[in-house]
């Protein structure tokens, strides 16, 4: 398998870096991404998009956290659940939805919230307006301070056309989980690579006893461990994304990459902080944003123990 980015993917990555580098404000970044056409990469041409696939979207995702449609993937004590306790019941010619979703990022700013629900005879993904009657958004804390919510649904009314239905049992929910996980991996890959680059530059520029910190053997060994972790996550995430973009079965690769990210990234970021010394915990220095985002991302995909359990179940059949 050749994971070398093609010209389109390379240009997408470069354009994303240029656009995002112009401002640190999330709202301005979002508008700039839209202005550059980077939010329409995967839309079909008849809807004004470029008709590209996951590989091109991932090239942008590892550098940004765009908003639009958000996904309500978790329920209390059930990350990425495939058997939702949120249910829909037919009433008066419409569906009424009841349940609780947790850890929904940017829910208040979303156009629609993609919400897995159980319906009579199977599952579906509901398209819920966060401003609809019966929707209650409760802000909850996150490590990085990004908006995150518990979404409570109490008799939310939806028409039959406001659902993504299953082509086969569990298809809609599984597809949502698959692409959400792949996007999280692309973002996590970028976060770990960014923290590595920041730390490597610091070690090359900071001197002690007349020598760059990178020249000390113990320091070199520790940053080498971070490099190995970053490259391992990158390879696993790229392999999973490549299979997904090629239309191949990527579920095992996604589970492997998710485990590596949740297991390796937190320890790697802790080492980056250690190698920065006191500067690593300074609020004015950007490293804390990488580590906070990694913590939130790891929690969003269930944590290392959950991911290892999912991988074990898949391997065991």
Short mmCIF file of C-alpha atoms in Angstrom, two decimals:
data_model
loop_
_atom_site.label_atom_id
_atom_site.label_comp_id
_atom_site.label_asym_id
_atom_site.label_seq_id
_atom_site.Cartn_x
_atom_site.Cartn_y
_atom_site.Cartn_z
CA UNK A 1 0.00 0.00 0.00
CA UNK A 2 1.28 3.45 -0.95
CA UNK A 3 0.13 6.13 1.51
CA UNK A 4 1.92 8.97 -0.27
CA UNK A 5 -0.55 11.87 -0.60
CA UNK A 6 -1.53 12.67 -4.18
CA UNK A 7 -1.39 16.22 -5.54
CA UNK A 8 -4.93 17.05 -4.42
CA UNK A 9 -4.36 15.80 -0.88
CA UNK A 10 -1.04 17.62 -0.61
CA UNK A 11 -2.57 20.88 -1.81
CA UNK A 12 -5.50 20.46 0.60
CA UNK A 13 -3.07 20.06 3.49
CA UNK A 14 -1.01 23.07 2.44
CA UNK A 15 -4.10 25.26 1.91
CA UNK A 16 -5.50 24.26 5.31
CA UNK A 17 -2.23 25.19 6.99
CA UNK A 18 -2.16 28.59 5.28
CA UNK A 19 -5.79 29.36 6.12
CA UNK A 20 -5.59 28.27 9.76
CA UNK A 21 -2.26 30.00 10.27
CA UNK A 22 -3.81 33.42 9.67
CA UNK A 23 -5.79 33.46 12.92
CA UNK A 24 -6.04 31.62 16.23
CA UNK A 25 -9.72 32.52 16.66
CA UNK A 26 -11.97 29.50 16.06
CA UNK A 27 -14.83 31.52 14.54
CA UNK A 28 -12.50 33.28 12.13
CA UNK A 29 -10.86 29.98 11.21
CA UNK A 30 -14.27 28.49 10.48
CA UNK A 31 -15.21 31.36 8.18
CA UNK A 32 -11.83 31.17 6.47
CA UNK A 33 -12.18 27.43 5.86
CA UNK A 34 -15.59 28.03 4.31
CA UNK A 35 -14.26 30.89 2.19
CA UNK A 36 -11.47 28.70 0.86
CA UNK A 37 -13.94 25.95 -0.08
CA UNK A 38 -12.43 23.48 2.37
CA UNK A 39 -15.78 22.67 3.98
CA UNK A 40 -17.24 21.44 0.71
CA UNK A 41 -14.56 18.93 -0.24
CA UNK A 42 -16.75 15.86 0.21
CA UNK A 43 -20.00 17.35 -1.09
CA UNK A 44 -21.07 16.11 -4.54
CA UNK A 45 -20.61 18.50 -7.43
CA UNK A 46 -24.38 19.01 -7.88
CA UNK A 47 -24.48 20.48 -4.35
CA UNK A 48 -21.61 22.85 -4.98
CA UNK A 49 -18.86 20.62 -3.63
CA UNK A 50 -15.75 19.00 -5.02
CA UNK A 51 -16.92 15.40 -4.86
CA UNK A 52 -13.79 14.24 -3.04
CA UNK A 53 -13.50 11.56 -0.37
CA UNK A 54 -12.33 10.87 3.16
CA UNK A 55 -8.61 11.11 2.35
CA UNK A 56 -8.99 14.76 1.33
CA UNK A 57 -11.23 15.56 4.28
CA UNK A 58 -8.74 13.91 6.63
CA UNK A 59 -5.95 16.07 5.24
CA UNK A 60 -7.93 19.04 6.52
CA UNK A 61 -9.22 17.35 9.69
CA UNK A 62 -5.74 16.85 11.11
CA UNK A 63 -5.42 20.64 11.24
CA UNK A 64 -8.89 21.90 12.15
CA UNK A 65 -12.03 21.22 14.18
CA UNK A 66 -14.86 22.50 11.90
CA UNK A 67 -18.44 22.85 13.05
CA UNK A 68 -21.69 22.20 11.17
CA UNK A 69 -23.48 18.93 11.77
CA UNK A 70 -22.34 17.43 15.07
CA UNK A 71 -22.74 13.84 16.22
CA UNK A 72 -24.26 12.62 19.49
CA UNK A 73 -22.29 9.39 19.72
CA UNK A 74 -22.42 8.63 23.45
CA UNK A 75 -24.94 7.86 26.13
CA UNK A 76 -24.36 7.72 29.91
CA UNK A 77 -21.70 5.03 30.60
CA UNK A 78 -21.96 3.89 26.97
CA UNK A 79 -19.42 5.49 24.59
CA UNK A 80 -20.13 5.00 20.90
CA UNK A 81 -23.04 2.75 21.71
CA UNK A 82 -24.49 0.68 18.87
CA UNK A 83 -27.60 -0.17 20.90
CA UNK A 84 -29.07 3.24 21.80
CA UNK A 85 -31.28 3.74 24.83
CA UNK A 86 -32.58 6.81 23.03
CA UNK A 87 -35.83 5.68 21.43
CA UNK A 88 -38.35 6.92 18.91
CA UNK A 89 -42.04 6.12 19.12
CA UNK A 90 -44.68 6.78 16.48
CA UNK A 91 -47.35 9.25 17.59
CA UNK A 92 -49.84 11.38 15.64
CA UNK A 93 -48.15 10.78 12.31
CA UNK A 94 -44.67 11.78 13.54
CA UNK A 95 -41.91 10.31 15.68
CA UNK A 96 -41.30 11.35 19.27
CA UNK A 97 -37.74 10.92 20.55
CA UNK A 98 -36.74 10.47 24.18
CA UNK A 99 -33.28 9.90 25.64
CA UNK A 100 -29.98 11.39 26.80
CA UNK A 101 -26.78 11.90 24.83
CA UNK A 102 -23.50 12.93 26.46
CA UNK A 103 -20.31 14.65 25.34
CA UNK A 104 -21.79 16.32 22.25
CA UNK A 105 -19.28 18.94 21.00
CA UNK A 106 -20.55 22.32 19.81
CA UNK A 107 -24.15 21.16 20.12
CA UNK A 108 -25.50 24.69 20.64
CA UNK A 109 -23.81 25.89 17.43
CA UNK A 110 -24.80 22.92 15.29
CA UNK A 111 -27.19 23.10 12.37
CA UNK A 112 -28.29 19.54 13.08
CA UNK A 113 -27.20 16.90 15.59
CA UNK A 114 -26.76 13.42 14.12
CA UNK A 115 -28.37 11.25 16.80
CA UNK A 116 -28.46 7.42 16.81
CA UNK A 117 -31.86 6.19 18.00
CA UNK A 118 -33.67 2.90 18.39
CA UNK A 119 -36.87 2.58 16.38
CA UNK A 120 -39.30 -0.34 16.20
CA UNK A 121 -37.50 -2.95 14.13
CA UNK A 122 -34.02 -1.42 14.13
CA UNK A 123 -31.90 1.72 14.47
CA UNK A 124 -31.58 4.99 12.57
CA UNK A 125 -29.77 8.31 12.76
CA UNK A 126 -32.05 11.25 13.50
CA UNK A 127 -31.29 14.79 12.29
CA UNK A 128 -32.20 16.92 15.31
CA UNK A 129 -32.38 20.70 15.41
CA UNK A 130 -30.75 21.77 18.73
CA UNK A 131 -33.34 24.58 18.97
CA UNK A 132 -36.35 22.27 18.56
CA UNK A 133 -38.99 21.90 21.25
CA UNK A 134 -38.07 19.19 23.74
CA UNK A 135 -34.30 19.57 23.26
CA UNK A 136 -32.42 20.63 26.40
CA UNK A 137 -28.70 21.41 26.16
CA UNK A 138 -26.64 21.32 29.37
CA UNK A 139 -23.06 22.63 29.10
CA UNK A 140 -20.51 20.21 30.57
CA UNK A 141 -16.76 20.70 31.22
CA UNK A 142 -13.96 19.65 28.89
CA UNK A 143 -10.19 19.67 29.35
CA UNK A 144 -9.58 22.16 26.58
CA UNK A 145 -12.57 24.36 27.29
CA UNK A 146 -14.28 23.60 23.98
CA UNK A 147 -18.10 23.71 24.17
CA UNK A 148 -19.50 20.31 25.06
CA UNK A 149 -23.02 19.36 26.08
CA UNK A 150 -25.33 16.75 27.49
CA UNK A 151 -28.37 16.69 25.20
CA UNK A 152 -31.66 15.66 26.75
CA UNK A 153 -34.52 14.75 24.44
CA UNK A 154 -38.07 14.82 25.82
CA UNK A 155 -40.66 14.01 23.20
CA UNK A 156 -38.81 15.71 20.34
CA UNK A 157 -41.04 15.48 17.27
CA UNK A 158 -39.53 14.52 13.91
CA UNK A 159 -41.02 13.69 10.54
CA UNK A 160 -40.15 10.43 8.84
CA UNK A 161 -37.92 12.32 6.38
CA UNK A 162 -35.65 13.54 9.19
CA UNK A 163 -33.94 10.18 9.63
CA UNK A 164 -31.06 8.40 7.93
CA UNK A 165 -32.46 4.90 7.65
CA UNK A 166 -30.59 1.60 7.70
CA UNK A 167 -29.80 -0.09 4.40
CA UNK A 168 -29.18 -3.19 6.49
CA UNK A 169 -29.48 -3.75 10.27
CA UNK A 170 -27.29 -1.24 12.10
CA UNK A 171 -25.86 0.26 8.89
CA UNK A 172 -26.61 3.95 9.54
CA UNK A 173 -25.23 3.98 13.09
CA UNK A 174 -22.17 1.92 12.14
CA UNK A 175 -21.40 4.27 9.24
CA UNK A 176 -21.70 7.32 11.51
CA UNK A 177 -19.38 5.72 14.08
CA UNK A 178 -16.91 4.66 11.40
CA UNK A 179 -16.44 8.11 9.91
CA UNK A 180 -16.53 9.87 13.29
CA UNK A 181 -13.76 7.57 14.53
CA UNK A 182 -11.71 8.06 11.37
CA UNK A 183 -12.01 11.83 11.72
CA UNK A 184 -10.98 11.66 15.37
CA UNK A 185 -7.92 9.63 14.39
CA UNK A 186 -6.91 12.17 11.75
CA UNK A 187 -7.22 14.95 14.33
CA UNK A 188 -5.32 12.98 16.97
CA UNK A 189 -2.56 12.23 14.47
CA UNK A 190 -2.20 15.95 13.80
CA UNK A 191 -2.22 16.87 17.49
CA UNK A 192 0.53 14.42 18.34
CA UNK A 193 2.62 15.51 15.36
CA UNK A 194 2.17 19.16 16.35
CA UNK A 195 3.24 18.54 19.94
CA UNK A 196 6.29 16.61 18.71
CA UNK A 197 7.30 19.46 16.39
CA UNK A 198 6.86 22.05 19.14
CA UNK A 199 8.95 20.03 21.59
CA UNK A 200 11.67 19.20 19.05
CA UNK A 201 12.07 22.89 18.24
CA UNK A 202 12.29 23.78 21.93
CA UNK A 203 14.99 21.17 22.57
CA UNK A 204 17.02 22.41 19.64
CA UNK A 205 16.84 26.07 20.70
CA UNK A 206 17.07 25.85 24.51
CA UNK A 207 20.57 25.50 25.93
CA UNK A 208 21.87 24.29 29.28
CA UNK A 209 25.50 24.15 30.38
CA UNK A 210 26.36 25.63 27.00
CA UNK A 211 24.74 22.82 25.00
CA UNK A 212 21.32 22.43 23.32
CA UNK A 213 19.00 20.27 25.40
CA UNK A 214 18.70 17.88 22.44
CA UNK A 215 22.40 17.05 22.79
CA UNK A 216 21.85 15.32 26.15
CA UNK A 217 21.43 11.56 25.79
CA UNK A 218 18.58 11.22 28.29
CA UNK A 219 16.64 14.00 26.53
CA UNK A 220 17.29 12.47 23.10
CA UNK A 221 15.98 9.11 24.30
CA UNK A 222 12.76 10.64 25.61
CA UNK A 223 11.99 12.66 22.49
CA UNK A 224 12.76 9.53 20.46
CA UNK A 225 10.01 7.73 22.39
CA UNK A 226 7.59 10.54 21.48
CA UNK A 227 8.66 10.24 17.84
CA UNK A 228 8.01 6.50 17.84
CA UNK A 229 4.55 7.02 19.35
CA UNK A 230 3.71 9.75 16.84
CA UNK A 231 4.83 7.70 13.85
CA UNK A 232 2.98 4.62 15.09
CA UNK A 233 -0.27 6.56 15.48
CA UNK A 234 0.26 8.20 12.09
CA UNK A 235 0.80 4.87 10.32
CA UNK A 236 -2.21 3.26 12.01
CA UNK A 237 -4.49 6.24 11.33
CA UNK A 238 -3.31 6.58 7.74
CA UNK A 239 -3.81 2.86 7.05
CA UNK A 240 -7.35 2.97 8.46
CA UNK A 241 -8.18 6.14 6.52
CA UNK A 242 -6.76 4.73 3.30
CA UNK A 243 -8.93 1.62 3.56
CA UNK A 244 -11.99 3.70 4.35
CA UNK A 245 -11.34 6.03 1.40
CA UNK A 246 -10.83 3.01 -0.88
CA UNK A 247 -14.20 1.53 0.10
CA UNK A 248 -12.59 -1.44 1.87
CA UNK A 249 -13.47 -2.93 5.25
CA UNK A 250 -11.61 -0.68 7.68
CA UNK A 251 -13.22 -1.59 11.00
CA UNK A 252 -10.31 -3.60 12.42
CA UNK A 253 -7.78 -0.98 11.31
CA UNK A 254 -9.90 1.77 12.89
CA UNK A 255 -10.04 -0.12 16.18
CA UNK A 256 -6.27 -0.74 16.14
CA UNK A 257 -5.53 2.93 15.42
CA UNK A 258 -8.00 4.11 18.07
CA UNK A 259 -6.32 1.93 20.68
CA UNK A 260 -2.86 3.19 19.76
CA UNK A 261 -4.02 6.80 19.92
CA UNK A 262 -5.75 6.49 23.29
CA UNK A 263 -2.94 4.42 24.79
CA UNK A 264 0.12 6.23 23.41
CA UNK A 265 -0.81 9.88 22.94
CA UNK A 266 -1.42 10.84 26.62
CA UNK A 267 1.95 9.46 27.71
CA UNK A 268 3.70 11.12 24.77
CA UNK A 269 2.16 14.50 25.66
CA UNK A 270 3.22 14.04 29.29
CA UNK A 271 6.79 13.52 28.09
CA UNK A 272 6.55 16.66 25.95
CA UNK A 273 5.51 18.66 29.00
CA UNK A 274 8.36 17.17 31.04
CA UNK A 275 10.92 18.05 28.37
CA UNK A 276 9.73 21.65 28.36
CA UNK A 277 10.31 22.03 32.10
CA UNK A 278 8.37 24.90 33.67
CA UNK A 279 7.56 26.35 30.25
CA UNK A 280 5.45 23.27 29.54
CA UNK A 281 2.80 24.30 32.07
CA UNK A 282 2.73 28.01 31.19
CA UNK A 283 -0.74 29.06 30.01
CA UNK A 284 0.86 31.48 27.54
CA UNK A 285 2.72 28.62 25.85
CA UNK A 286 0.66 26.53 23.38
CA UNK A 287 1.62 23.02 24.53
CA UNK A 288 -1.28 22.77 26.99
CA UNK A 289 -3.73 23.14 24.10
CA UNK A 290 -2.33 20.00 22.47
CA UNK A 291 -2.50 17.93 25.67
CA UNK A 292 -5.98 19.18 26.56
CA UNK A 293 -7.26 18.36 23.08
CA UNK A 294 -5.72 14.88 23.28
CA UNK A 295 -7.45 14.26 26.62
CA UNK A 296 -10.81 15.34 25.22
CA UNK A 297 -10.31 13.31 22.06
CA UNK A 298 -9.34 10.17 23.97
CA UNK A 299 -12.43 10.47 26.13
CA UNK A 300 -14.57 11.10 23.03
CA UNK A 301 -13.61 7.76 21.50
CA UNK A 302 -13.98 5.85 24.73
CA UNK A 303 -10.49 5.66 26.25
CA UNK A 304 -7.79 2.99 25.95
CA UNK A 305 -9.55 0.27 27.97
CA UNK A 306 -12.74 0.63 25.95
CA UNK A 307 -10.88 0.62 22.65
CA UNK A 308 -8.86 -2.46 23.62
CA UNK A 309 -12.06 -4.22 24.62
CA UNK A 310 -13.69 -3.38 21.30
CA UNK A 311 -10.64 -4.59 19.42
CA UNK A 312 -10.60 -7.83 21.41
CA UNK A 313 -14.26 -8.45 20.67
CA UNK A 314 -13.68 -7.89 16.97
CA UNK A 315 -10.66 -10.17 16.80
CA UNK A 316 -12.49 -12.86 18.76
CA UNK A 317 -15.45 -12.59 16.43
#
